[in-house]
Short mmCIF file of C-alpha atoms in Angstrom, two decimals:
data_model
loop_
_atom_site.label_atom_id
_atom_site.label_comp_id
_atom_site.label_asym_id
_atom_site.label_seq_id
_atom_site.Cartn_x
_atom_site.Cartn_y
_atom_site.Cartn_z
CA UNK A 124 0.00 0.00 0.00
CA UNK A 125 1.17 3.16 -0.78
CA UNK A 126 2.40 5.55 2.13
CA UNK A 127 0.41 8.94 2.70
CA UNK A 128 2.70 11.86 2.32
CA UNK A 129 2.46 13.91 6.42
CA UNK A 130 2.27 17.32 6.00
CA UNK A 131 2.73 19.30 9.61
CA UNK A 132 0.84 22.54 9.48
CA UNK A 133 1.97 25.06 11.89
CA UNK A 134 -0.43 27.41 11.75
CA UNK A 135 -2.40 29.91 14.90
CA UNK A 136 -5.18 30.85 12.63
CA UNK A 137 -7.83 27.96 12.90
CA UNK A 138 -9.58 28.98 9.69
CA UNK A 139 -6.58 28.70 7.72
CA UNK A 140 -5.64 25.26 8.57
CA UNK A 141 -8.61 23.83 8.65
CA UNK A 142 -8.81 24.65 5.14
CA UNK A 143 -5.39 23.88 4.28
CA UNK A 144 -6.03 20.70 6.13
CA UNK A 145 -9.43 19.93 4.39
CA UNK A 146 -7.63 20.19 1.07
CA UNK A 147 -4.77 18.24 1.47
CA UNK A 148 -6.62 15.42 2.60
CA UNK A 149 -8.97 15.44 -0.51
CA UNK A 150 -5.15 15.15 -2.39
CA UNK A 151 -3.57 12.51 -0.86
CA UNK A 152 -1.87 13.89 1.71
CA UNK A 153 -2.21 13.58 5.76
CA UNK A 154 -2.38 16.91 7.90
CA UNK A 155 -1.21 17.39 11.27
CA UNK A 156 -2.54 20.75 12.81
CA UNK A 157 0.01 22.51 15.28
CA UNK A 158 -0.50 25.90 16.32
CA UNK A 159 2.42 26.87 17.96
CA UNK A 160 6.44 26.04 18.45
CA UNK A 161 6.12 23.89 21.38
CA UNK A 162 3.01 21.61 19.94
CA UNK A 163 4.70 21.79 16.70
CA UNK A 164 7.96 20.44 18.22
CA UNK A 165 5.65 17.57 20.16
CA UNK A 166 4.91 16.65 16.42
CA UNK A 167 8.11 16.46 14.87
CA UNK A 168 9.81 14.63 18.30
CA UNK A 169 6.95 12.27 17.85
CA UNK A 170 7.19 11.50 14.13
CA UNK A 171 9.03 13.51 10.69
CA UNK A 172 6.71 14.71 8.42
CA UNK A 173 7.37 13.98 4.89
CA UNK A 174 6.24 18.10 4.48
CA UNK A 175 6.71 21.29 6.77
CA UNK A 176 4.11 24.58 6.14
CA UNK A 177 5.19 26.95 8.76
CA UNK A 178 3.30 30.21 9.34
CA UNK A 179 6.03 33.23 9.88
CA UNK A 180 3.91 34.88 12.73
CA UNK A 181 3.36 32.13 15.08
CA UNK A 182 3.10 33.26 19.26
CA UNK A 183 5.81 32.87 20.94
CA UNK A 184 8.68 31.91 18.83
CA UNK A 185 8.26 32.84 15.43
CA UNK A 186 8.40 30.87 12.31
CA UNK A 187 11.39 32.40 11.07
CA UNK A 188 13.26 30.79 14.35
CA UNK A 189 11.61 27.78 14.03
CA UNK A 190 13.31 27.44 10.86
CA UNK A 191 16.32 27.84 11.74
CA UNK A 192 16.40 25.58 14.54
CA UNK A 193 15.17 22.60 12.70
CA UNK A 194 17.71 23.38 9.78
CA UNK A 195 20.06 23.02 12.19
CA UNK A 196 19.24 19.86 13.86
CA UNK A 197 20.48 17.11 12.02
CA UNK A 198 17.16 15.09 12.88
CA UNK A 199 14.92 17.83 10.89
CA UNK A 200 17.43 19.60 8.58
CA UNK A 201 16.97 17.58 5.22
CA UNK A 202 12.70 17.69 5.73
CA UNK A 203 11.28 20.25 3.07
CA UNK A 204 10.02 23.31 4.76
CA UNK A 205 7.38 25.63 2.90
CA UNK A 206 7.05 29.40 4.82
CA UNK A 207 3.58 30.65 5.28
CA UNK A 208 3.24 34.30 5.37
CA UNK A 209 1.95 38.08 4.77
CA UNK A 210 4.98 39.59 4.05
CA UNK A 211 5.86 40.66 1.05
CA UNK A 212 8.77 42.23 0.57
CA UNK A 213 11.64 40.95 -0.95
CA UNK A 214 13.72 41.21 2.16
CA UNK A 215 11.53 38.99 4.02
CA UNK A 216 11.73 36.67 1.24
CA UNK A 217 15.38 36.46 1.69
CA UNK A 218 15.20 35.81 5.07
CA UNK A 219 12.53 33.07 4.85
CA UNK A 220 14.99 31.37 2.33
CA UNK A 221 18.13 32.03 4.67
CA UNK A 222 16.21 30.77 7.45
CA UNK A 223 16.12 27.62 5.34
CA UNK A 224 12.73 27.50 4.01
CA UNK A 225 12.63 25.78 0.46
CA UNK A 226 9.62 28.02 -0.77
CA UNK A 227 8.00 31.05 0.43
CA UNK A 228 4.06 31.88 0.00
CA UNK A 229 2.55 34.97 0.33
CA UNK A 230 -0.92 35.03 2.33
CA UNK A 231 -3.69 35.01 0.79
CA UNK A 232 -2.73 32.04 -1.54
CA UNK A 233 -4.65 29.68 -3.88
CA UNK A 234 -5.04 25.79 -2.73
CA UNK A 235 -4.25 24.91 -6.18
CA UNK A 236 -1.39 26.65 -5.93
CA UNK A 237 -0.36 25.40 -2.58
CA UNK A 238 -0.57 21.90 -3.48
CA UNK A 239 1.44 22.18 -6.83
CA UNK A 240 4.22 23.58 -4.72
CA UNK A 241 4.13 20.56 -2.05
CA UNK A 242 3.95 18.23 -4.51
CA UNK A 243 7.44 19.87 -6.30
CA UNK A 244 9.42 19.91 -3.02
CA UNK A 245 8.31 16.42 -2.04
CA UNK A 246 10.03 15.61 -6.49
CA UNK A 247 13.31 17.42 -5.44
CA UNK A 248 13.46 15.67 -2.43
CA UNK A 249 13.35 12.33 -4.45
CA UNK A 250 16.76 11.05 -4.72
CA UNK A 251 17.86 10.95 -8.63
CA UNK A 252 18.28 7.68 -10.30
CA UNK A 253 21.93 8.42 -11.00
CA UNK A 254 25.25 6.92 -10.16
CA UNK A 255 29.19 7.19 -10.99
CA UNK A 256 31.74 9.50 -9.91
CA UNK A 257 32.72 13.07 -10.60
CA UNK A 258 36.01 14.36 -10.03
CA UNK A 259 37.09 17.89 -10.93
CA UNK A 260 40.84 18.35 -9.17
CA UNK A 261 40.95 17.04 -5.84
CA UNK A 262 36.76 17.51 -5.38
CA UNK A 263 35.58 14.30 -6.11
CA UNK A 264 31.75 13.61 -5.76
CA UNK A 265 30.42 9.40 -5.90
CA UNK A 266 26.77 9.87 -6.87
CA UNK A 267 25.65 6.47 -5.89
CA UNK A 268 27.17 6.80 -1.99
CA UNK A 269 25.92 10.22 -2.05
CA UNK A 270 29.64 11.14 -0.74
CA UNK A 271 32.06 14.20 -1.45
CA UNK A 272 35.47 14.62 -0.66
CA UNK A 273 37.79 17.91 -1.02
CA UNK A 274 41.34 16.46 -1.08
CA UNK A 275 40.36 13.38 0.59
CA UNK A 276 38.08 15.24 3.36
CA UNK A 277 34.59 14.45 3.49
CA UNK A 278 32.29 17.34 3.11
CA UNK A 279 28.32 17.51 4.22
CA UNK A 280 26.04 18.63 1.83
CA UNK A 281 21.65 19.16 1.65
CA UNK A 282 20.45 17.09 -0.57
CA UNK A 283 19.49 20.27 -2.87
CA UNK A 284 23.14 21.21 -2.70
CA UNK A 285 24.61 18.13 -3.42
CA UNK A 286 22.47 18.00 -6.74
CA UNK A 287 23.54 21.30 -7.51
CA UNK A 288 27.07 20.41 -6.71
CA UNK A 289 26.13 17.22 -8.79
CA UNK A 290 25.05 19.33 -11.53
CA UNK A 291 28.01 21.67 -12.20
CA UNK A 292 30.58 19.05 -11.66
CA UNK A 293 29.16 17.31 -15.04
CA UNK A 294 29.31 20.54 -16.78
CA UNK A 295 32.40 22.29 -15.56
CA UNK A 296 33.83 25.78 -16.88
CA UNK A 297 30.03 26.44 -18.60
CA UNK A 298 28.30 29.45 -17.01
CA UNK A 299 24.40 28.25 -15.92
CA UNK A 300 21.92 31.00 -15.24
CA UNK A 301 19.68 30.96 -12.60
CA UNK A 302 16.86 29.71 -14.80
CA UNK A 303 18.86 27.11 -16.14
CA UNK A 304 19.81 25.53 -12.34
CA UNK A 305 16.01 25.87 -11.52
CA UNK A 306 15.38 23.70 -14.93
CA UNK A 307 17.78 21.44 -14.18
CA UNK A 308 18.28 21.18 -10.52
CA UNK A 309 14.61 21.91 -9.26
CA UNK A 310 12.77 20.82 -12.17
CA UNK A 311 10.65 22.34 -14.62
CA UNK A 312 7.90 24.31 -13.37
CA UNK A 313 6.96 27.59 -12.63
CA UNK A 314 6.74 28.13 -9.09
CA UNK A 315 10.51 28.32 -7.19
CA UNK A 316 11.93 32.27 -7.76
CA UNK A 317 15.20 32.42 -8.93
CA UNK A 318 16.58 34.13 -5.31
CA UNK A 319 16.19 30.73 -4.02
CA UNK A 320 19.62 29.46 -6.14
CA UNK A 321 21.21 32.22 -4.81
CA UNK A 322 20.65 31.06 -1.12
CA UNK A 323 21.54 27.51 -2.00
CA UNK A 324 24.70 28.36 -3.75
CA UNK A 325 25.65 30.13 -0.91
CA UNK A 326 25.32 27.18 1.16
CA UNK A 327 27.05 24.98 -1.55
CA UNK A 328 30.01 27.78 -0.44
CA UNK A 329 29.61 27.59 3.13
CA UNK A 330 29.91 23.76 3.23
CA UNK A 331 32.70 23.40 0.25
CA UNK A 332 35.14 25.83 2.59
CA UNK A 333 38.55 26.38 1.04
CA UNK A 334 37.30 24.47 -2.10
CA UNK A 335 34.20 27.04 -2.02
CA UNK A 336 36.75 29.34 -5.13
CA UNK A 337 35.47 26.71 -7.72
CA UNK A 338 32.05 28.35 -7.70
CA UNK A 339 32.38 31.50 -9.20
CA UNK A 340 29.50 33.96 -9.93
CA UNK A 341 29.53 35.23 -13.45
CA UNK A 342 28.04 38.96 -12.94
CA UNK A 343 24.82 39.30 -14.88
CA UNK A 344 24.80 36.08 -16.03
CA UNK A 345 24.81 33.03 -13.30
CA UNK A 346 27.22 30.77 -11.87
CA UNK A 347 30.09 28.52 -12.84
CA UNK A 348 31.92 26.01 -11.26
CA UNK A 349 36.04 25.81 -12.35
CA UNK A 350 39.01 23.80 -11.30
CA UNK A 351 41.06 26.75 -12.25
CA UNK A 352 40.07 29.22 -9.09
CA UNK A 353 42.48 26.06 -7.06
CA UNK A 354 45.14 25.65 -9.87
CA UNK A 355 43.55 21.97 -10.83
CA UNK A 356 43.18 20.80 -13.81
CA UNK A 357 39.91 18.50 -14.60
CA UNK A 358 41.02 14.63 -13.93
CA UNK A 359 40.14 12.11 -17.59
CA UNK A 360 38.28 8.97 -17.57
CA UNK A 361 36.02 9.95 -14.37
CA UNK A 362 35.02 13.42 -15.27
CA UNK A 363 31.81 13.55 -17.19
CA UNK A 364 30.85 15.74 -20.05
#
């Protein structure tokens, strides 16, 4: 039988989940109702959701601290995280996604809507079918262990920043736009904003450390990853076109 998908809604206003609730259960999905940080914390100590919607203004501690506590416990860090809220401005935006959240909705927001963007987090979160190793210089990335290594050190990556890292390691010393990492990273579809590769490449950075030169932002046009920012050259029958 085929699991239901647990969505955890963490939401004060009563009308709001309840129909957030009443529509993901006519789609397949399973809602939990929390409606603030310590019952919401009850729920994810008790069991992970597959899904996190997380209203911003929550009493007591906000959603914006909520999210980055759980992205920095190991237990909740990889679970996609979807910020509820009526801001917005673009600097609140930025903050949701530094915070950690993978998407960021505006209040009031369509269930259709809504749903489409659950459904695309819960495909990126789906490991890729792939396999083989990568190795640009002394960064070497094994697909099928899901392990990197920067001159033999192991490095920690999200599972969104791994396929990025994934991603420009097969096409080294090209220059990708944002659009074109969203295509190819995230999937096709409409619905992520291109600030969101911008946070994740800056994590890519943060967790890459001294080999963190290699991804180099092209101004006005995107991002490129190059083994000549560490004075490597690309290695032969392992490196992928």
């Amino acid at each position: 039988m085929r699991r239901v998908p647990r969505v955890l809604i963490v939401e004060d206003e009563s009308s709001i989940a309840e129909l957030i609730a009443v529509n993901l259960r006519h789609n397949g999905f399973a809602p939990i109702w929390a409606m603030d940080a310590e019952a919401a914390q009850r729920e994810l100590d008790s069991v992970l959701p597959d899904v996190i919607l997380l209203d911003w203004m929550l009493p007591g501690s906000s959603g914006l601290a909520l999210a980055k506590r759980w992205r920095s416990d190991p237990r909740t860090k990889d679970v996609p995280l979807l910020m509820l809220t009526a801001r917005t401005d673009e600097a609140d935006r930025v903050s949701g996604l530094d915070a950690g959240a993978d998407d960021y909705i505006t209040k009031p927001f369509s269930t259709k809507e809504l749903l489409a963007r659950i459904r695309a987090v819960l495909r990126r979160r789906a490991p890729a079918p792939v396999d083989g190793v990568v190795r640009i210089g002394e960064l070497v990335l094994d697909a099928a262990t899901h392990r990197v290594t920067w001159q033999q050190q192991p490095i920690k990556l999200g599972p969104t920043e791994f396929k990025l890292l994934h991603y420009f390691m097969q096409h080294p010393e090209r220059v990708h736009s944002r659009g074109q990492l969203l295509d190819k990273v995230w999937g096709d579809h409409v619905f992520i904003e291109e600030r969101t590769v911008d946070v994740h490449v800056k994590r890519l950075r943060e967790a890459l450390g001294a080999a963190s030169a290699m991804i180099e932002t092209v101004r006005g046009a995107g991002y490129r990853l190059t083994a000549l920012a560490t004075g490597v050259a690309s290695a032969g029958p392992e490196a992928q076109p």
